[in-house]
Each structure stands twice: as structure tokens, then as C-alpha cells.
PDB file of C-alpha atoms in Angstrom:
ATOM      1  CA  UNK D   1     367.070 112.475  91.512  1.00  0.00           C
ATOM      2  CA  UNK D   2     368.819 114.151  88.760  1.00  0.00           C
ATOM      3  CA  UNK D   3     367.604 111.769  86.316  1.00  0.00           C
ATOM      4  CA  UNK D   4     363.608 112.533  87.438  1.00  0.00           C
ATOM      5  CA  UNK D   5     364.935 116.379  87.108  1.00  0.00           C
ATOM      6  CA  UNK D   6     365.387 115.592  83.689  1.00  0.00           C
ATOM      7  CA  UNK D   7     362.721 113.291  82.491  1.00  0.00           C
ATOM      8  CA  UNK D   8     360.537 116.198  83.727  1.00  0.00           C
ATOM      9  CA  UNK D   9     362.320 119.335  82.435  1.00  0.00           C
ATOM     10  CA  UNK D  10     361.678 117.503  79.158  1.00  0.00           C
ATOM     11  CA  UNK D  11     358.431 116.432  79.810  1.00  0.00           C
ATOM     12  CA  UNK D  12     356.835 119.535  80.305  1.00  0.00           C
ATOM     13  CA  UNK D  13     357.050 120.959  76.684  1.00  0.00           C
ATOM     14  CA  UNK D  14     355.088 118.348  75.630  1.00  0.00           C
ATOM     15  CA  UNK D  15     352.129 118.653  78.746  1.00  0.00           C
ATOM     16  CA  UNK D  16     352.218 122.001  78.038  1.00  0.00           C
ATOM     17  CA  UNK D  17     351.443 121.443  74.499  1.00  0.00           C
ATOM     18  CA  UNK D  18     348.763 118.977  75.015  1.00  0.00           C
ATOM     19  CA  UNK D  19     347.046 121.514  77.569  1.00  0.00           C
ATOM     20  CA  UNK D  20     347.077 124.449  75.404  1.00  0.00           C
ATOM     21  CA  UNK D  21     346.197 122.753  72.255  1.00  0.00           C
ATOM     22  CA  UNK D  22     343.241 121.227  74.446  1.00  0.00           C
ATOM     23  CA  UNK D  23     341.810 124.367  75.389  1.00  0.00           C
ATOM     24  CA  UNK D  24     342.512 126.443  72.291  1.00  0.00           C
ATOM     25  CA  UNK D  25     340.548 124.307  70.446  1.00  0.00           C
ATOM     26  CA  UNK D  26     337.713 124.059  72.743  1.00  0.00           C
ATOM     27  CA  UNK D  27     337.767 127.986  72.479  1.00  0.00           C
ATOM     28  CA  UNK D  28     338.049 127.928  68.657  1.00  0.00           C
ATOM     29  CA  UNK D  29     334.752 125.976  67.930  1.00  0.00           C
ATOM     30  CA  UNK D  30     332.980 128.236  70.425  1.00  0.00           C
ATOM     31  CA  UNK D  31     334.290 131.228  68.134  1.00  0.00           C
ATOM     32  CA  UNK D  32     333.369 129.111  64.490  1.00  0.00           C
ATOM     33  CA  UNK D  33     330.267 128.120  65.914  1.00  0.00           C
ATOM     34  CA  UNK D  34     329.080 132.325  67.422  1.00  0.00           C
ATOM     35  CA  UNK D  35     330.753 132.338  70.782  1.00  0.00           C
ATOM     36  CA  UNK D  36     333.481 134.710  71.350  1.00  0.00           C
ATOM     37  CA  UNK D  37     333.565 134.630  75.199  1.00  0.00           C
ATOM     38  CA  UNK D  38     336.831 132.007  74.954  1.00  0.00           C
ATOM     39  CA  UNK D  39     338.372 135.165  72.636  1.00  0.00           C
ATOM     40  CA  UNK D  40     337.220 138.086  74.895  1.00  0.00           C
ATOM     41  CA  UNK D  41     338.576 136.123  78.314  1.00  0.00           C
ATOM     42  CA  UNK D  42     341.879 136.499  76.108  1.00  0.00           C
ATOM     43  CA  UNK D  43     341.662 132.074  76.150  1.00  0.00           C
ATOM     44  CA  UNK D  44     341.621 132.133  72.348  1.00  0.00           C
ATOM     45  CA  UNK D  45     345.230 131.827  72.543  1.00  0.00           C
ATOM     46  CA  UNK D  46     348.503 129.157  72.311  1.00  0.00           C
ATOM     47  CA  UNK D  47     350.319 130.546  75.485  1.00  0.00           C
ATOM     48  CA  UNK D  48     349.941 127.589  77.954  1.00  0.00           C
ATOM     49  CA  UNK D  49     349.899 130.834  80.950  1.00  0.00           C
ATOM     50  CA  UNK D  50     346.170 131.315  80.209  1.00  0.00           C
ATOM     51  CA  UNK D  51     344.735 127.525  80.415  1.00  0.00           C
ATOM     52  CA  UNK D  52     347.186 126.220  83.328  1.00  0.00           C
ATOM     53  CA  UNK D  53     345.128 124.926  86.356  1.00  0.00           C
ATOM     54  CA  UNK D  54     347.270 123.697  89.201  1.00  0.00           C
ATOM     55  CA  UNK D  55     345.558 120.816  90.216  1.00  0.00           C
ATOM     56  CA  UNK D  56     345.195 119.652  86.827  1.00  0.00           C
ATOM     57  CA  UNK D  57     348.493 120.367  86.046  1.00  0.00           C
ATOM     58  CA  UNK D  58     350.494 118.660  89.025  1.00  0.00           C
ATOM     59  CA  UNK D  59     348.312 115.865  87.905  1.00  0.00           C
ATOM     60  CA  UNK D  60     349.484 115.416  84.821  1.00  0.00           C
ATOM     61  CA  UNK D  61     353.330 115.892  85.950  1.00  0.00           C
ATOM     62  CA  UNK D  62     353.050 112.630  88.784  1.00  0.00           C
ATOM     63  CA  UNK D  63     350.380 110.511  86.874  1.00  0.00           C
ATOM     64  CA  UNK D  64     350.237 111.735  83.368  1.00  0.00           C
ATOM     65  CA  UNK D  65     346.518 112.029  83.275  1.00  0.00           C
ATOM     66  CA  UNK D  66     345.265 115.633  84.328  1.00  0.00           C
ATOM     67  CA  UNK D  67     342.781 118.688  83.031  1.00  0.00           C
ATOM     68  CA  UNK D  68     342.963 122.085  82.209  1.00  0.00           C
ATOM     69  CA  UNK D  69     341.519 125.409  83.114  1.00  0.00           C
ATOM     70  CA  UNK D  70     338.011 125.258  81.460  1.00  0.00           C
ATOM     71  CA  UNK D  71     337.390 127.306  78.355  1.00  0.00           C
ATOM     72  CA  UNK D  72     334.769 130.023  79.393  1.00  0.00           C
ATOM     73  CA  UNK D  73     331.558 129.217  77.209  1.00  0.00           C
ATOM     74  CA  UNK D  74     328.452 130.908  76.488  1.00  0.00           C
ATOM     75  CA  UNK D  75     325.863 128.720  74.773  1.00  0.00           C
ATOM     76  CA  UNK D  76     323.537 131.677  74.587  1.00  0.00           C
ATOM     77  CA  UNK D  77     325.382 132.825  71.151  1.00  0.00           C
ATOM     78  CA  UNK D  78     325.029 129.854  69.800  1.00  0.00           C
ATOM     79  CA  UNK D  79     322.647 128.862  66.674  1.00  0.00           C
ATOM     80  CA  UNK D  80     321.861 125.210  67.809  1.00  0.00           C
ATOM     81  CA  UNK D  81     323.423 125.439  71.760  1.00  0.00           C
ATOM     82  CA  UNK D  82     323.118 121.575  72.021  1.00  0.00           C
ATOM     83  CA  UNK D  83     324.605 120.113  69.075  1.00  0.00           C
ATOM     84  CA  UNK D  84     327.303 123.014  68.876  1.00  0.00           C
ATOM     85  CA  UNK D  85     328.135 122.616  73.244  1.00  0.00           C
ATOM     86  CA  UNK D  86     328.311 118.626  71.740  1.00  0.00           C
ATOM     87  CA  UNK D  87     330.595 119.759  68.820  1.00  0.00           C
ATOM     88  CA  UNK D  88     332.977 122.367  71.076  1.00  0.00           C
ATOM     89  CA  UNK D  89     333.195 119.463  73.668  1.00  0.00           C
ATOM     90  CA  UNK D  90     334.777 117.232  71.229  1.00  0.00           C
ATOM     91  CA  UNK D  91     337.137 119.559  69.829  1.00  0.00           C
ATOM     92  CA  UNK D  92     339.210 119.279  72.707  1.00  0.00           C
ATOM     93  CA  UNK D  93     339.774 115.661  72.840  1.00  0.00           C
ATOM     94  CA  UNK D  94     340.129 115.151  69.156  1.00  0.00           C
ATOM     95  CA  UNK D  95     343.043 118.168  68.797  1.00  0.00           C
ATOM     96  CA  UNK D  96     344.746 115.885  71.253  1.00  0.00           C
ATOM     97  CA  UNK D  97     344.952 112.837  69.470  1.00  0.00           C
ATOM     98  CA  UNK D  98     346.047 115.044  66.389  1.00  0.00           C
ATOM     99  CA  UNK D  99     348.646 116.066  68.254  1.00  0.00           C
ATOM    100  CA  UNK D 100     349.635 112.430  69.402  1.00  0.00           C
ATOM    101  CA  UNK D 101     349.660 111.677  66.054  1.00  0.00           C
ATOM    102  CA  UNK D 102     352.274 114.249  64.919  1.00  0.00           C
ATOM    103  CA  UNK D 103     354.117 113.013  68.035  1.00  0.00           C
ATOM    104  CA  UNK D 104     354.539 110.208  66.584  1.00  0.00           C
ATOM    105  CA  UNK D 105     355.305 111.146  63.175  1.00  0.00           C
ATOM    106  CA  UNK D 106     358.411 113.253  64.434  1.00  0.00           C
ATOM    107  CA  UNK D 107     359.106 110.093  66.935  1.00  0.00           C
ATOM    108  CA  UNK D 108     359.272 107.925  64.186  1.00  0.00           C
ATOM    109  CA  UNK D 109     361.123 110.296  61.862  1.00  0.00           C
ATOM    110  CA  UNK D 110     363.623 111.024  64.449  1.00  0.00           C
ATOM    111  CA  UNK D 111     364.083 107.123  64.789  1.00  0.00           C
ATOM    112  CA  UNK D 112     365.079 106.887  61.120  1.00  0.00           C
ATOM    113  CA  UNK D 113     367.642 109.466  60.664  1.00  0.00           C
ATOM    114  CA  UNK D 114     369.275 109.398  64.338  1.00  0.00           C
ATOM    115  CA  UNK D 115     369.054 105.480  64.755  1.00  0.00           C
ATOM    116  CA  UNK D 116     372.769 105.250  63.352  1.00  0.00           C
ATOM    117  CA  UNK D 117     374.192 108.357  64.296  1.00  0.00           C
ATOM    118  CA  UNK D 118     377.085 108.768  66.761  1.00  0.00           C
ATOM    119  CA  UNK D 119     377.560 110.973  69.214  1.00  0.00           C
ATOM    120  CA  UNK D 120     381.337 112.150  70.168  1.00  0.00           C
ATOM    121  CA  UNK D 121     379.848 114.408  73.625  1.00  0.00           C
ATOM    122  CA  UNK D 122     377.900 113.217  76.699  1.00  0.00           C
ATOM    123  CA  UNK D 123     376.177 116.473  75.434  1.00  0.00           C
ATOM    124  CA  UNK D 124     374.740 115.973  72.597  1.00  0.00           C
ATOM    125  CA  UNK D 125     373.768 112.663  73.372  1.00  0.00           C
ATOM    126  CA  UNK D 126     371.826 114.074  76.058  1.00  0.00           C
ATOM    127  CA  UNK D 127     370.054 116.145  74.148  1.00  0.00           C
ATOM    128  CA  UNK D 128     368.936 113.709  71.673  1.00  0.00           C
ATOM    129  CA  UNK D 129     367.731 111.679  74.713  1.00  0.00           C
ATOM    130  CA  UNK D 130     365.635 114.394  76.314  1.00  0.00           C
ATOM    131  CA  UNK D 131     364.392 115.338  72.437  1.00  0.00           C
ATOM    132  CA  UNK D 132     363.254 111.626  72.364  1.00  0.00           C
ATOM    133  CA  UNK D 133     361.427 111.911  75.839  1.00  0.00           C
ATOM    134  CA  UNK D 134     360.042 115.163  75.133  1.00  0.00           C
ATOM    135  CA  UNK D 135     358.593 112.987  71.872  1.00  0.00           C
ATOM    136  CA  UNK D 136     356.860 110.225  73.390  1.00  0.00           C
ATOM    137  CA  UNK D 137     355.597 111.739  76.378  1.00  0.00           C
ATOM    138  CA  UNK D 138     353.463 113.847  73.731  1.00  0.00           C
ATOM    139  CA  UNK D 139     352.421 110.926  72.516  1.00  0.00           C
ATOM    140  CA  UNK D 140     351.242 109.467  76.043  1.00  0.00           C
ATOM    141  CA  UNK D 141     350.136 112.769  77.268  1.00  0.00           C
ATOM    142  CA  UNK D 142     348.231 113.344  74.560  1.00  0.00           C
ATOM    143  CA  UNK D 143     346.085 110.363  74.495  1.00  0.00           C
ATOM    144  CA  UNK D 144     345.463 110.510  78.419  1.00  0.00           C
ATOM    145  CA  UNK D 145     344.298 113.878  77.675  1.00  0.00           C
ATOM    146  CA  UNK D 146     341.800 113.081  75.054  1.00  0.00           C
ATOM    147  CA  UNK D 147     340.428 109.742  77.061  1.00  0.00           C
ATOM    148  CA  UNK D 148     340.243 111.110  80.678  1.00  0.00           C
ATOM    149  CA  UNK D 149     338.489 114.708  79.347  1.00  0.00           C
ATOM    150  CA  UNK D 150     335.637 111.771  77.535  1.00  0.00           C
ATOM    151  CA  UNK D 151     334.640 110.724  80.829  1.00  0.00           C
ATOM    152  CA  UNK D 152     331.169 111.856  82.172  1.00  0.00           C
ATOM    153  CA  UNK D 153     332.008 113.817  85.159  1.00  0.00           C
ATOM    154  CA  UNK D 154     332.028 117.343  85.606  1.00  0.00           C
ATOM    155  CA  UNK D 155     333.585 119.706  84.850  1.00  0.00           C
ATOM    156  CA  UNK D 156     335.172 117.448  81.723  1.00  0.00           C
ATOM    157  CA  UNK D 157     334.374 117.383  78.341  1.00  0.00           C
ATOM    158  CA  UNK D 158     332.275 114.004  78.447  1.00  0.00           C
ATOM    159  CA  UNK D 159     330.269 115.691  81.104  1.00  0.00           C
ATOM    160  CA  UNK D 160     329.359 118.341  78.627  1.00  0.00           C
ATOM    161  CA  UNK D 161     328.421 115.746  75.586  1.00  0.00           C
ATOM    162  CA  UNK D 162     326.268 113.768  77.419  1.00  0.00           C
ATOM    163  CA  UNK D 163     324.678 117.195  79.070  1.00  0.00           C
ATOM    164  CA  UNK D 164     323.616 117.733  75.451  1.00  0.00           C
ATOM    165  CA  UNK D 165     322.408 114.386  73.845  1.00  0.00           C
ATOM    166  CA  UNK D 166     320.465 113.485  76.972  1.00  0.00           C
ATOM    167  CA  UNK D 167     316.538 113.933  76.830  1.00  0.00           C
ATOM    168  CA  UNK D 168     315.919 116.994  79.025  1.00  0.00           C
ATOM    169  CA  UNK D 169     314.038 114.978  82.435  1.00  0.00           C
ATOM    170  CA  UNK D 170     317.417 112.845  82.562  1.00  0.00           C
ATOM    171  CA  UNK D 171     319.398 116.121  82.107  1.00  0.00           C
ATOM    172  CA  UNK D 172     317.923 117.324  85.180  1.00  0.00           C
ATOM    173  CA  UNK D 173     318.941 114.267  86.751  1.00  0.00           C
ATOM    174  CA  UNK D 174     322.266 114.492  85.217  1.00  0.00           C
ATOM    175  CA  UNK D 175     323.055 118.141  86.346  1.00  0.00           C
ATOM    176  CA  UNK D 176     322.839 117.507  90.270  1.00  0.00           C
ATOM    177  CA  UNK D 177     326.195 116.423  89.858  1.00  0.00           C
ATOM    178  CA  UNK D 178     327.674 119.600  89.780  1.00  0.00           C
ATOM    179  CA  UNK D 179     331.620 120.724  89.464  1.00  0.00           C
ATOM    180  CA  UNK D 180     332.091 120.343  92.991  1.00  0.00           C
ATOM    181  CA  UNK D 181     330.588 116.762  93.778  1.00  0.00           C
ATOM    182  CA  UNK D 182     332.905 116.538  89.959  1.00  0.00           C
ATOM    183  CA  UNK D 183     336.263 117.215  91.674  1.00  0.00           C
ATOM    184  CA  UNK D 184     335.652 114.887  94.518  1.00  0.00           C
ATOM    185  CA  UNK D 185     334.612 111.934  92.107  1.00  0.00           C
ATOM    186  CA  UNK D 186     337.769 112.536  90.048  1.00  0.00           C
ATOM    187  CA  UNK D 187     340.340 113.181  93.084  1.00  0.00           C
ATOM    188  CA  UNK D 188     338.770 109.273  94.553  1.00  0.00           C
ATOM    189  CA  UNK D 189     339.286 107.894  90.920  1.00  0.00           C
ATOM    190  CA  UNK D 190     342.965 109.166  91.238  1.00  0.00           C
ATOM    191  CA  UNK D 191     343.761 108.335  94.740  1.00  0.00           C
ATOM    192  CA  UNK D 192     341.638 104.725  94.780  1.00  0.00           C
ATOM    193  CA  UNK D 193     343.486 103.510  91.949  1.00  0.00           C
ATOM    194  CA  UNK D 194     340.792 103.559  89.949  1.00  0.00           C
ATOM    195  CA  UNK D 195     341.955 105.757  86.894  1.00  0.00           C
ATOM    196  CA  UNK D 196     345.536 103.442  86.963  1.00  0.00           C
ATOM    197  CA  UNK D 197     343.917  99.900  86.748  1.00  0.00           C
ATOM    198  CA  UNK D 198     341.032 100.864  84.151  1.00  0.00           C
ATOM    199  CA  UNK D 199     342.012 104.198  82.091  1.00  0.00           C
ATOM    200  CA  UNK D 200     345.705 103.806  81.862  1.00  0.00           C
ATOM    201  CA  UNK D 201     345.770 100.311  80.229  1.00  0.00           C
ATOM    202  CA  UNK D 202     343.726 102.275  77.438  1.00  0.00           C
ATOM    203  CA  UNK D 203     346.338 104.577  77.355  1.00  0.00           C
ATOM    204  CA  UNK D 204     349.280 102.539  77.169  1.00  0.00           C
ATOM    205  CA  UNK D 205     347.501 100.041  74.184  1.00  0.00           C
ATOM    206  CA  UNK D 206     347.488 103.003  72.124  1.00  0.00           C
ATOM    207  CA  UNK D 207     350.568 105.129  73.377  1.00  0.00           C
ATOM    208  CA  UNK D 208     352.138 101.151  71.861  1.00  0.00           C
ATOM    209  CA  UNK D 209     350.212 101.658  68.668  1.00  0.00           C
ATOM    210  CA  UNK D 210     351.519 105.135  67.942  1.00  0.00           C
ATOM    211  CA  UNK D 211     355.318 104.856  69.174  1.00  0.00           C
TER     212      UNK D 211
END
């Protein structure tokens, strides 16, 4: 029990990071690209507060795959709505495998200069241990992030790219799944097993890769 206290204490820098990253840089191409609503809902911003959602979150704590609270978006300020929405939608998942990749810089810094070190408390060596945890759930977070937000169901980022690249009688077709009929399909993936037996295994070849 006290051991799961701690592998999660330490873990949730590191979601936290991957969820705020996420969503800032959703809300940052909306702003490069003519949309301030992510700035004027006060989501242009690195303080995890403004871009928790709890279902999303919890998610991520038990099963390390999970979603944030969606960056507000108006496509009416943009020049070209459908290859910018295409462009903000990616932003997302691609800050998040930046970030798994500096994850795994420090990881494998941190390998080469405290691989021979000793440590003469139970404290320190604690602390090295969480710092290591904190480290390579990044990485894993991360990655989950950036795959399950590239999946075609609403309200996640892949739902959003193919929105925008479809022609516009499929699109119509496309949009009767709406955000509710979207949270039902992804709660069954989670609770069927269906995101563990074909998602993870994606996650873990390149959570190997990077560590």
C-alpha cells in the first residue's frame, strides 16, 4: 500500500506534465494560426489546474492512458479552418512525444552519472528511486498520450483530423458520432479490454525504444 502511495505521488508530476503540455500546445497553434479563444478562456497556459478533466485524469492514474479537458477552439478565426483544425489537432500529440523524448534524455543521463553512486541514507536512495519513476513514467505517459488522443473518436484529437481531411458528404456521416456516443465508445474500449490488448502493446514497444 505504501509502496502504490509512492509510485503515484511520483507519478503524477510527470501526468501532469504530459496533460498540460498536451493542451497548451493545442491552444498555442490555435493562437499562431488566428484563434485566441484557448488564450481568452485563460487555457493558453502551463498550470495543469486549467486542462485537468477528472475522468480523463483518474484514467490516466489506474491505466496510464487518459485525456484532457479540451482546448476551447474557434475555427471561425481561422485563415484555412480545415488544414489549420488538422494542424492544431496534431500539435497535441506531437508535444507529447517531444516530451517523451526529453524523458528519456534525462532518464538516460541520470543512468550515467547515478549508475555508480552510493547512497549512505534510506533517504536519499529513495529519492533517487522516485526521481527515476517520476522519469519513465513521462516517458510511458507521454506516448499513451500522443497514441490514444490519434484515435478517431470524439472528442480526441484523431476525431478532429479526420473531421478535416474527409470529403464533406462523409463528414456528415462522420459527425453523427458526436462527444456523447464518443465517451461511451471510449469508456467500452477501456472497460472491454480493448485499449490493453491492442493500444498498450504500441505503447510499451516504444516506451522500450526510448528507456
Amino acid at each position: 500500500m505504501l509502496n502504490n502511495i509512492f509510485v503515484i505521488t511520483w507519478s503524477l508530476p510527470a501526468i501532469l506534465i504530459a496533460i498540460t503540455v498536451h493542451e497548451f500546445a493545442h491552444g498555442f497553434a490555435a493562437y499562431c494560426n488566428g484563434d485566441p479563444t484557448a488564450k481568452l478562456a485563460g487555457r493558453l497556459t502551463l498550470n495543469p489546474l486549467a486542462h485537468l478533466d477528472p475522468i480523463g485524469t483518474v484514467m490516466l492514474l489506474l491505466f496510464r492512458v487518459g485525456w484532457a479537458k479540451p482546448v476551447p477552439i474557434n475555427s471561425n478565426n481561422l485563415k484555412n479552418p480545415k488544414l489549420d483544425m488538422v494542424k492544431i489537432s496534431l500539435a497535441g500529440p506531437i508535444s507529447n512525444i517531444i516530451v517523451a523524448l526529453l524523458f528519456s534524455m534525462l532518464l538516460k543521463m541520470s543512468n550515467l552519472i547515478l549508475r555508480n553512486t552510493l547512497f549512505h541514507t534510506f533517504f536519499w536512495y529513495r529519492i533517487i528511486q522516485g526521481w527515476f519513476i517520476l522519469l519513465s513514467t513521462g516517458i510511458f505517459v507521454n506516448i499513451s498520450l500522443s497514441l490514444f488522443n490519434l484515435l478517431p473518436i470524439p472528442p480526441l484529437d484523431g476525431h478532429h483530423i479526420v473531421q478535416n481531411i474527409l470529403p464533406d458528404p462523409l463528414v456528415r456521416q462522420y459527425n453523427k458520432i458526436d462527444s456523447t456516443y464518443g465517451m461511451l465508445i471510449l469508456l467500452f474500449l477501456f472497460f472491454s479490454g480493448i485499449i490493453k490488448n491492442i493500444l498498450i502493446p504500441a505503447v510499451e514497444f516504444l516506451y522500450r525504444i526510448l528507456l
